mmCIF file of C-alpha atoms in Angstrom:
data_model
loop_
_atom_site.group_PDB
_atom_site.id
_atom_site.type_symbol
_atom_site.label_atom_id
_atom_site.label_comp_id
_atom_site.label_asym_id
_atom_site.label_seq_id
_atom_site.Cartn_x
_atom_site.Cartn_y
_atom_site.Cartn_z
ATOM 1 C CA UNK Y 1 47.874 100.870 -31.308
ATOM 2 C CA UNK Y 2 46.269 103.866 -33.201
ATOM 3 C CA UNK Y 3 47.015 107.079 -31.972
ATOM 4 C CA UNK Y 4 44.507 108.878 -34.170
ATOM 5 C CA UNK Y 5 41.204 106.738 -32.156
ATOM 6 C CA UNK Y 6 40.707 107.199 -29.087
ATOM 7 C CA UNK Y 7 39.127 104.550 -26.623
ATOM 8 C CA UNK Y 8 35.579 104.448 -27.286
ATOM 9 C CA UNK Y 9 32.858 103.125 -25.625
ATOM 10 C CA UNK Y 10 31.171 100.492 -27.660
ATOM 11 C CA UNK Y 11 30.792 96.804 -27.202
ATOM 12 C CA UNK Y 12 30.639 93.546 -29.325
ATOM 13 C CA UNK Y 13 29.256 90.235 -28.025
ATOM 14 C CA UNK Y 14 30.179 86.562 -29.166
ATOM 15 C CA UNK Y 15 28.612 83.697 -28.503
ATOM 16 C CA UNK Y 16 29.115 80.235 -29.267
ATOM 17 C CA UNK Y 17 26.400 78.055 -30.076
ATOM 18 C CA UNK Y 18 26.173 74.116 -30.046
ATOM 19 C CA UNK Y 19 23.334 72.149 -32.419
ATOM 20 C CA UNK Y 20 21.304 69.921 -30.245
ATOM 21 C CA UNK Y 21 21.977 66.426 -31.279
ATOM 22 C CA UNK Y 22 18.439 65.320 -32.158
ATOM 23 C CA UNK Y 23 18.255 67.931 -34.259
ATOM 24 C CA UNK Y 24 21.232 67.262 -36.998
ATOM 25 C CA UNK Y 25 20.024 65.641 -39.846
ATOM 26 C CA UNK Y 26 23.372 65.359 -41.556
ATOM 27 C CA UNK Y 27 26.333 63.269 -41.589
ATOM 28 C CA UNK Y 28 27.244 60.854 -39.042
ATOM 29 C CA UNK Y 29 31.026 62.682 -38.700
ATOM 30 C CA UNK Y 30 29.131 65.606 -37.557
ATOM 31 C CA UNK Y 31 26.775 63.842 -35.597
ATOM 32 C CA UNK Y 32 29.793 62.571 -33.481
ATOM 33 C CA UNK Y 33 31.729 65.973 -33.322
ATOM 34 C CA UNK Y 34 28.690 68.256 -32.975
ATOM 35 C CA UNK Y 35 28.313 71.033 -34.902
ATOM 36 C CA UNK Y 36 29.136 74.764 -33.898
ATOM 37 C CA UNK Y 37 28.088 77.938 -34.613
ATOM 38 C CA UNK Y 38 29.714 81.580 -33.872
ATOM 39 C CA UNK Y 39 27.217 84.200 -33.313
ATOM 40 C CA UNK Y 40 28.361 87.975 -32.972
ATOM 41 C CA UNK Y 41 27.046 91.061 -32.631
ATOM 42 C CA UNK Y 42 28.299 95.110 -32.042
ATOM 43 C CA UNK Y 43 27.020 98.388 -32.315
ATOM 44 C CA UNK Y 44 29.869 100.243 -34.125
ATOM 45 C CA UNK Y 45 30.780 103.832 -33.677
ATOM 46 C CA UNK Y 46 27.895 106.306 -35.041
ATOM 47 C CA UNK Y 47 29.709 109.249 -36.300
ATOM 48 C CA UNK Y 48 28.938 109.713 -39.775
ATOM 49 C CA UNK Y 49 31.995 111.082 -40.987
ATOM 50 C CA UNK Y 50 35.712 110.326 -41.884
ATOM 51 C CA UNK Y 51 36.865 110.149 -37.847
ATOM 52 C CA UNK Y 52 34.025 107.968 -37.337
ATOM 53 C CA UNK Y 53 35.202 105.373 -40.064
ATOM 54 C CA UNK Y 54 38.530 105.079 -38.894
ATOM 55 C CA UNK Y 55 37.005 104.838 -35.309
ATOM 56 C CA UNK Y 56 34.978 102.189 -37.081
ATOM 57 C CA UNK Y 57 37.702 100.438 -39.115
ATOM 58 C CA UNK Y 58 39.803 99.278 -35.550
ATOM 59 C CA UNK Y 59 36.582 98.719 -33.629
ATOM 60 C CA UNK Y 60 35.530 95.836 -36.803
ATOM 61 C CA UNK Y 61 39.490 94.431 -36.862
ATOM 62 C CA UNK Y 62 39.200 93.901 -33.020
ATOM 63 C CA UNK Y 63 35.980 92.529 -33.812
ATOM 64 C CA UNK Y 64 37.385 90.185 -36.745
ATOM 65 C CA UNK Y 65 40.345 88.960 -34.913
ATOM 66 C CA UNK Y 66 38.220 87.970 -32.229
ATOM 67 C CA UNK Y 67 35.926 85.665 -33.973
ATOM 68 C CA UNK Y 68 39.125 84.435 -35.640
ATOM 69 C CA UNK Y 69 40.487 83.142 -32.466
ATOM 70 C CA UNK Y 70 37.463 82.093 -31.065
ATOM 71 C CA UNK Y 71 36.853 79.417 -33.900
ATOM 72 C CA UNK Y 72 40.518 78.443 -33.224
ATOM 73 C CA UNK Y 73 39.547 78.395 -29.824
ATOM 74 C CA UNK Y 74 36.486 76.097 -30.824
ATOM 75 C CA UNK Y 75 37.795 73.994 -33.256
ATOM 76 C CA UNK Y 76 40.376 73.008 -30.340
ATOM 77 C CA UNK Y 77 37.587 72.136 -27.913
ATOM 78 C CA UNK Y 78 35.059 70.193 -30.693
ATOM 79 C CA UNK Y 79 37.601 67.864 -31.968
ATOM 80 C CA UNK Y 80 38.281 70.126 -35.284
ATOM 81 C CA UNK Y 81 35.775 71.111 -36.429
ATOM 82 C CA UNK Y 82 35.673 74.855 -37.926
ATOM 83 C CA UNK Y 83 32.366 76.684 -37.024
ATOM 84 C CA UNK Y 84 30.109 78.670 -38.920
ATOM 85 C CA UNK Y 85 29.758 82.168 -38.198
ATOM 86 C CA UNK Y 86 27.169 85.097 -38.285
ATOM 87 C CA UNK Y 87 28.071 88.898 -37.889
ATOM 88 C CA UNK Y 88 25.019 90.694 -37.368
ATOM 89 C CA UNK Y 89 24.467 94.265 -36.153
ATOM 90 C CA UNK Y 90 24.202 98.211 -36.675
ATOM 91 C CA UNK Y 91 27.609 98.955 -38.130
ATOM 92 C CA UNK Y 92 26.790 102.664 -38.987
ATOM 93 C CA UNK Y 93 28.851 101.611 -41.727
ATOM 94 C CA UNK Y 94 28.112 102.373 -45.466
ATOM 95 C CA UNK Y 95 29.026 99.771 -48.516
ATOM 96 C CA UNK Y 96 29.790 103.196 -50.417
ATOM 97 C CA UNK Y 97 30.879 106.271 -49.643
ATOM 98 C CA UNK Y 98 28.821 108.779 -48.177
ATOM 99 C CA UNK Y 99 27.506 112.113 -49.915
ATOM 100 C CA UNK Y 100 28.790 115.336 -49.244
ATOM 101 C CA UNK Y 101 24.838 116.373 -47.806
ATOM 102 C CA UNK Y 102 24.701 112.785 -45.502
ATOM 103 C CA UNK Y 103 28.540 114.417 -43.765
ATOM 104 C CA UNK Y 104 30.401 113.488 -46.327
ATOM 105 C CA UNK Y 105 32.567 112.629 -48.360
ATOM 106 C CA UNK Y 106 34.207 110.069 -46.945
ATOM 107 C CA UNK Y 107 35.589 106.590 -47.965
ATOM 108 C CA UNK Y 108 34.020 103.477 -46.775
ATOM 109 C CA UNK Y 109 36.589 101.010 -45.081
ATOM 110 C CA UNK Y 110 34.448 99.039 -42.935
ATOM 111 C CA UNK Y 111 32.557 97.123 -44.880
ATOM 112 C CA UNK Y 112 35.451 96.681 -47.941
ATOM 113 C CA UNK Y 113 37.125 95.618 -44.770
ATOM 114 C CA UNK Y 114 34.518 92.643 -43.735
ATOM 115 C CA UNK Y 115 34.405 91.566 -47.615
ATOM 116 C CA UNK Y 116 37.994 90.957 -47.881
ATOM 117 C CA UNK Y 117 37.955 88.953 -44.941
ATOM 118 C CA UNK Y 118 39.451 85.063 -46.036
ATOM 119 C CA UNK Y 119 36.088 83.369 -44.220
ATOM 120 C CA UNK Y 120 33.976 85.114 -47.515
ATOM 121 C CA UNK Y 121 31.121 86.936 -45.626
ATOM 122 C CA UNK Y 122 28.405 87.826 -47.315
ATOM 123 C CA UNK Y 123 25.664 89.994 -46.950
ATOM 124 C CA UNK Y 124 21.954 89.164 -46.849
ATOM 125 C CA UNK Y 125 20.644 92.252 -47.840
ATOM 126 C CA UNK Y 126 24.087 93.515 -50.078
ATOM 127 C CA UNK Y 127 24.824 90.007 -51.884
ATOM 128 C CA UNK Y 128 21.815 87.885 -51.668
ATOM 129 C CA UNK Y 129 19.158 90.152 -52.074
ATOM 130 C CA UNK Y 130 20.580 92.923 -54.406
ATOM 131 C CA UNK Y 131 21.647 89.672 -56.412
ATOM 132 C CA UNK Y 132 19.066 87.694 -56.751
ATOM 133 C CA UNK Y 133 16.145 90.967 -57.148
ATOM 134 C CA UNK Y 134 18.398 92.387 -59.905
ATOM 135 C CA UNK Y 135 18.940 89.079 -61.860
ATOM 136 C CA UNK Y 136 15.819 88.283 -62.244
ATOM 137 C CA UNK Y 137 14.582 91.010 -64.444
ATOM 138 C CA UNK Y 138 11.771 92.172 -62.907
ATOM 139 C CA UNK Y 139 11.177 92.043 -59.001
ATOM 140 C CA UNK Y 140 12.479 89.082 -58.437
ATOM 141 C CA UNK Y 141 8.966 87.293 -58.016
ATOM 142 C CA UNK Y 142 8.687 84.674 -60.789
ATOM 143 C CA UNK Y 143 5.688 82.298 -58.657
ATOM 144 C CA UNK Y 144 3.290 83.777 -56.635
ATOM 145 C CA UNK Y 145 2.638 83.443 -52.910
ATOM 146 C CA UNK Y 146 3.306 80.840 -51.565
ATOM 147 C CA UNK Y 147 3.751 79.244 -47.951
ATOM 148 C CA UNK Y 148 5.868 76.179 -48.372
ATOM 149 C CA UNK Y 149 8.852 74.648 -46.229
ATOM 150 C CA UNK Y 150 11.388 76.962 -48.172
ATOM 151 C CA UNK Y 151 9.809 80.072 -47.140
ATOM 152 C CA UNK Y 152 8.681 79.283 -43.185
ATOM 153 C CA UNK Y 153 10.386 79.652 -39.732
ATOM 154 C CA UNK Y 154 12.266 82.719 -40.670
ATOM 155 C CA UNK Y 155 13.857 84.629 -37.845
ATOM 156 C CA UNK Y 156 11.119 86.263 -35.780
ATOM 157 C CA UNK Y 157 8.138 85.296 -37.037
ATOM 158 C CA UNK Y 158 4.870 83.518 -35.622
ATOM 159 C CA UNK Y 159 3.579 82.574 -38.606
ATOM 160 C CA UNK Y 160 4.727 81.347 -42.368
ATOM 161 C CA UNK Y 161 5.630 84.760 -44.512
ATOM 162 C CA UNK Y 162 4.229 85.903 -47.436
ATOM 163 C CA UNK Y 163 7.134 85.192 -49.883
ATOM 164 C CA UNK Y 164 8.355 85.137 -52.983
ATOM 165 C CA UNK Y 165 10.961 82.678 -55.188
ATOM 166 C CA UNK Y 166 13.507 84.357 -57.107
ATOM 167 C CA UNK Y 167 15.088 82.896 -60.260
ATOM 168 C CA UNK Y 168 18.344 81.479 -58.395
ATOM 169 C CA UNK Y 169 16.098 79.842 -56.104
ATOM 170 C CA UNK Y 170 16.142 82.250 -52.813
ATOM 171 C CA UNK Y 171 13.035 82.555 -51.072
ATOM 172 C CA UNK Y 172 11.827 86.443 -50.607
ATOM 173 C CA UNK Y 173 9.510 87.520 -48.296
ATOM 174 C CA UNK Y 174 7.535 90.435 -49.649
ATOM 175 C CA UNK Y 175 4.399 90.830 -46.790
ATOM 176 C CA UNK Y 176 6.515 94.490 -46.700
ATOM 177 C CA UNK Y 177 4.900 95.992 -50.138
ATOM 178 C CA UNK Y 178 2.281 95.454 -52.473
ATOM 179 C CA UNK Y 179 2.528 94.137 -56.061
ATOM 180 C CA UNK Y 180 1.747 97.623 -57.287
ATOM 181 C CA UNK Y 181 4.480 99.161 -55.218
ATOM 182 C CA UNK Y 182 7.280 96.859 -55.715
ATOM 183 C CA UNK Y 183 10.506 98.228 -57.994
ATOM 184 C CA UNK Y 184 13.373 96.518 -59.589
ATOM 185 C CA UNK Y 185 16.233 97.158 -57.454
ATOM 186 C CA UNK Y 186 19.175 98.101 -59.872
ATOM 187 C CA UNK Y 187 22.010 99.284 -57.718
ATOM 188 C CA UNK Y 188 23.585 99.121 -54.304
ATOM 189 C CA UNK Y 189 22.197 102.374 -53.828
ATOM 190 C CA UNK Y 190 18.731 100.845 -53.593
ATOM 191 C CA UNK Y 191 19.478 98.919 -50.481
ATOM 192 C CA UNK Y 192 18.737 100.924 -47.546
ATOM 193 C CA UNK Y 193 18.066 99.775 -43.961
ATOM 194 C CA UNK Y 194 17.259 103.386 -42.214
ATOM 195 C CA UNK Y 195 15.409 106.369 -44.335
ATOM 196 C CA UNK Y 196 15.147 109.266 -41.505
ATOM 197 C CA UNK Y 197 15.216 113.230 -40.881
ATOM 198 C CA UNK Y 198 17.876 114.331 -38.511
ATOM 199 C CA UNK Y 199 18.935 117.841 -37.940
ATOM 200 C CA UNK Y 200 22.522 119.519 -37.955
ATOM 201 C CA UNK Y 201 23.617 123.142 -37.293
ATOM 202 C CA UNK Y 202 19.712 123.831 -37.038
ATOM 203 C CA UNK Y 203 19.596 122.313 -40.472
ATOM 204 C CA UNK Y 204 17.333 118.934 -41.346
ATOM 205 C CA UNK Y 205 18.485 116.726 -43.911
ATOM 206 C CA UNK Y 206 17.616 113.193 -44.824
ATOM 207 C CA UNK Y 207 19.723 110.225 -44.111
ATOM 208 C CA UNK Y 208 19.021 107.653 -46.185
ATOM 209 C CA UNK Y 209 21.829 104.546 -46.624
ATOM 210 C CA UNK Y 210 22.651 100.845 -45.530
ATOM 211 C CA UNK Y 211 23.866 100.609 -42.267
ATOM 212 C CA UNK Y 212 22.492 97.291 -40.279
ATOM 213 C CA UNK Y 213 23.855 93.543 -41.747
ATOM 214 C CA UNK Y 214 23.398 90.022 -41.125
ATOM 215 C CA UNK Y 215 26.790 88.253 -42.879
ATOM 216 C CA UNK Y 216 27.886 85.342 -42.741
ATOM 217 C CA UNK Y 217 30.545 82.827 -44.032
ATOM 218 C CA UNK Y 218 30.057 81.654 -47.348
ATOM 219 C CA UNK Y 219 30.690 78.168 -48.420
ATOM 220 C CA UNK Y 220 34.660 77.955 -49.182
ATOM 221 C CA UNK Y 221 35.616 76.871 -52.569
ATOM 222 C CA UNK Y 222 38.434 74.141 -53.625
ATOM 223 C CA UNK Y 223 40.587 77.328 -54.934
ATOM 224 C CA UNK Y 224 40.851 78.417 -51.532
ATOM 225 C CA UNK Y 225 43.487 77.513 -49.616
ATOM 226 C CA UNK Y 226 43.425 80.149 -46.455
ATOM 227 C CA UNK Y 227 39.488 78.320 -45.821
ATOM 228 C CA UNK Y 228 39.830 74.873 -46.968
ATOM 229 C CA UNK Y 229 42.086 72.551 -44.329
ATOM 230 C CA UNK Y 230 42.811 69.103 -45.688
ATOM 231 C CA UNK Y 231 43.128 68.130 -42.265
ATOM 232 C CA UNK Y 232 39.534 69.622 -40.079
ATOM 233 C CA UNK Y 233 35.982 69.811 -41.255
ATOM 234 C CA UNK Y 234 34.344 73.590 -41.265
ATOM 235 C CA UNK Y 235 30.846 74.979 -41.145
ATOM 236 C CA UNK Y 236 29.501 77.742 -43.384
ATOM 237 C CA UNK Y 237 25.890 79.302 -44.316
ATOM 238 C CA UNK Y 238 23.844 79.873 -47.014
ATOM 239 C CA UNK Y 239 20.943 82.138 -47.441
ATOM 240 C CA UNK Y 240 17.434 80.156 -48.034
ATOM 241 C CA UNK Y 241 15.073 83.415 -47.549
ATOM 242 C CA UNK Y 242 15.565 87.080 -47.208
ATOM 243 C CA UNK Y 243 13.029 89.900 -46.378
ATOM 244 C CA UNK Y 244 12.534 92.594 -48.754
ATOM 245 C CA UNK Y 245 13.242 96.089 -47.876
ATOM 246 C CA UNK Y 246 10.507 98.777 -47.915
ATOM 247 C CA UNK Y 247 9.573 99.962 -51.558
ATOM 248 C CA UNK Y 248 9.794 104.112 -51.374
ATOM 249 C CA UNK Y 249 5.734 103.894 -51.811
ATOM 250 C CA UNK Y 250 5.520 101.259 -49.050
ATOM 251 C CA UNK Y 251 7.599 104.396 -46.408
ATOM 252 C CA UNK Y 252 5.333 106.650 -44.577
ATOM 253 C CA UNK Y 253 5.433 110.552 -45.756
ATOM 254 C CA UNK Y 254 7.162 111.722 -41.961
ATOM 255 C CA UNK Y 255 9.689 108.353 -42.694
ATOM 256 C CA UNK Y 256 11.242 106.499 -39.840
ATOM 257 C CA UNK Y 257 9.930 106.127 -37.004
ATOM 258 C CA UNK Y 258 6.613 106.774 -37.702
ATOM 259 C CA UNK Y 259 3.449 105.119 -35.646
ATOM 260 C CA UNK Y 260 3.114 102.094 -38.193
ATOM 261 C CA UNK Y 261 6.993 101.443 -37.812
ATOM 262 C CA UNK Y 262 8.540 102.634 -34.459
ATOM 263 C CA UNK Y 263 11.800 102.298 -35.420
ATOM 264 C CA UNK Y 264 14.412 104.356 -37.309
ATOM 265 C CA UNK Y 265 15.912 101.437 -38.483
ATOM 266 C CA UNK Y 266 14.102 98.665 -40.524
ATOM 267 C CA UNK Y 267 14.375 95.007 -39.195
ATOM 268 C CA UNK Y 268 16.837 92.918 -41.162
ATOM 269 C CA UNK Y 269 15.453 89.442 -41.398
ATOM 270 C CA UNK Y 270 16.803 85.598 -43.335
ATOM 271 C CA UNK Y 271 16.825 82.470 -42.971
ATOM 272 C CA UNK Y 272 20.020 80.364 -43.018
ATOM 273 C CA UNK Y 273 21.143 77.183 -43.547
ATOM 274 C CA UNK Y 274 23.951 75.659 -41.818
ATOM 275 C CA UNK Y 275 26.677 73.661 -44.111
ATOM 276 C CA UNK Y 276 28.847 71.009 -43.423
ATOM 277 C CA UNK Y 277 32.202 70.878 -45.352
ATOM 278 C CA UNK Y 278 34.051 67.816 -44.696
ATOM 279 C CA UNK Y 279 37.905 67.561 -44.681
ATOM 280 C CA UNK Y 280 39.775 65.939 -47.399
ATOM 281 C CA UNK Y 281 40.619 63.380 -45.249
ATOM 282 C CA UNK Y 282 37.652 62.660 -43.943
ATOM 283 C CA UNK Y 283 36.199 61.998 -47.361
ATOM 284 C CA UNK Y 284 39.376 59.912 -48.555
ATOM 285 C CA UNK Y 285 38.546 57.479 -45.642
ATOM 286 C CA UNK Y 286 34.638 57.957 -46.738
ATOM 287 C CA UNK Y 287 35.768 56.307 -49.935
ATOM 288 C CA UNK Y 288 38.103 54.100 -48.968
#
């Protein structure tokens, strides 16, 4: 449809999950229906400049419109009910513009593009975290260690996390940096999820920015009419725990990937509940 971007190479993946029944411990409408949950994942273009964003911008509206038919497609199939969904991957995307020395400038579309979506994603690392470190007016950490039900079984771990609970009540795992090394994040600019050297016209620069998400739908609100359906139930998330990013003291001197971290890019880890929003109908008939 876009002249300007060319046919391009990279992929997304969707996949459609169903809750086993012994584990829902919710209501006995969803225990009938099931619930559902939309997992996606892409690898968006990696060009960091303005072609790259518009390559970008149609590669996440495919992406959108996809999942968007594939919860119609689900709802159809599972008697109504709206799944949940999680968008997860390296978007090479920036919340802000890039910098004139990271290849900029250059607006940012993508992710403006995600957050305007009517399903309300939200970020783990760009809402929740950023959020809940910056209102609490100091790191965040307000109790000390601790090992309870809140903070376990977060996504790829063997064993509970050192975390952390912030004033709103989100658990945050901070096994990443020491007391004496943790900072106040204050800006969006603090969030970061690769911190590298890379070289250009025999030149090295650092790239340092927030390019790798988990999102996810947020709970809809009554106001909300293109979310809430009087007539079909609908799953969202919320974030229980979220793991801290590396404090600069915490990042080795040569950066990422260095033989502590072999990556370039820092693992983006939560935990997430899944919600359970009946319809308006359902709960007349609850009442009745």
């Amino acid at each position: 449809e876009d002249r300007q971007v060319r046919p391009q190479n990279q992929v997304a993946l969707i996949a459609v999950c169903k809750m086993l029944e012994q584990n829902l411990k919710t209501s006995s409408l969803l225990q009938q229906k099931g619930s559902t949950l939309i997992i996606a994942t892409t690898h968006l273009k990696a060009s960091k400049n303005a072609v790259g964003e518009r390559i970008r911008f149609k590669e996440m509206q495919q992406l959108l419109a996809a999942i968007d038919s594939c919860r119609v497609a689900v709802s159809r199939r599972f008697g109504g009910l709206q799944p949940a969904v999680v968008l997860a991957g390296d978007l090479n995307a920036c919340p802000t513009p890039l910098s004139p020395s990271m290849n900029g400038p250059y607006p940012s579309t993508v992710y403006p593009l995600i957050k305007q979506h009517p399903l309300g994603y939200r970020s783990v690392l760009n809402d929740d975290l950023l959020t809940h470190l910056t209102t609490s007016g100091s790191s965040s950490i307000i109790s000390s260690t601790t090992s309870d039900s809140s903070s376990e079984g977060l996504v790829g771990s063997q064993e509970p996390l050192q975390s952390t609970v912030a004033a709103t009540g989100i658990a945050v795992d901070s096994s990443r940096n020491t007391e004496a090394s943790r900072k106040v994040l204050t800006a969006a600019a603090d969030i970061w999820t690769t911190w590298k050297v890379r070289r250009k016209r025999g030149e090295e620069f650092v790239a340092k920015h927030c390019i790798d998400y988990i999102l996810y739908n947020s709970p809809p609100t009554l106001s909300d009419r293109n979310v809430i359906d009087s007539t079909s139930s609908s799953g969202s998330m919320v974030a229980l725990a979220v793991s801290e990013i590396f404090d600069d003291a915490s990042v080795p001197q040569e950066l990422f990937p260095s033989h502590s971290y072999p990556s370039d890019h820092i693992a983006v880890v939560a935990d997430l509940q899944l919600l359970h929003h009946p319809a308006a109908t359902e709960i007349e008939a609850a009442t009745e």
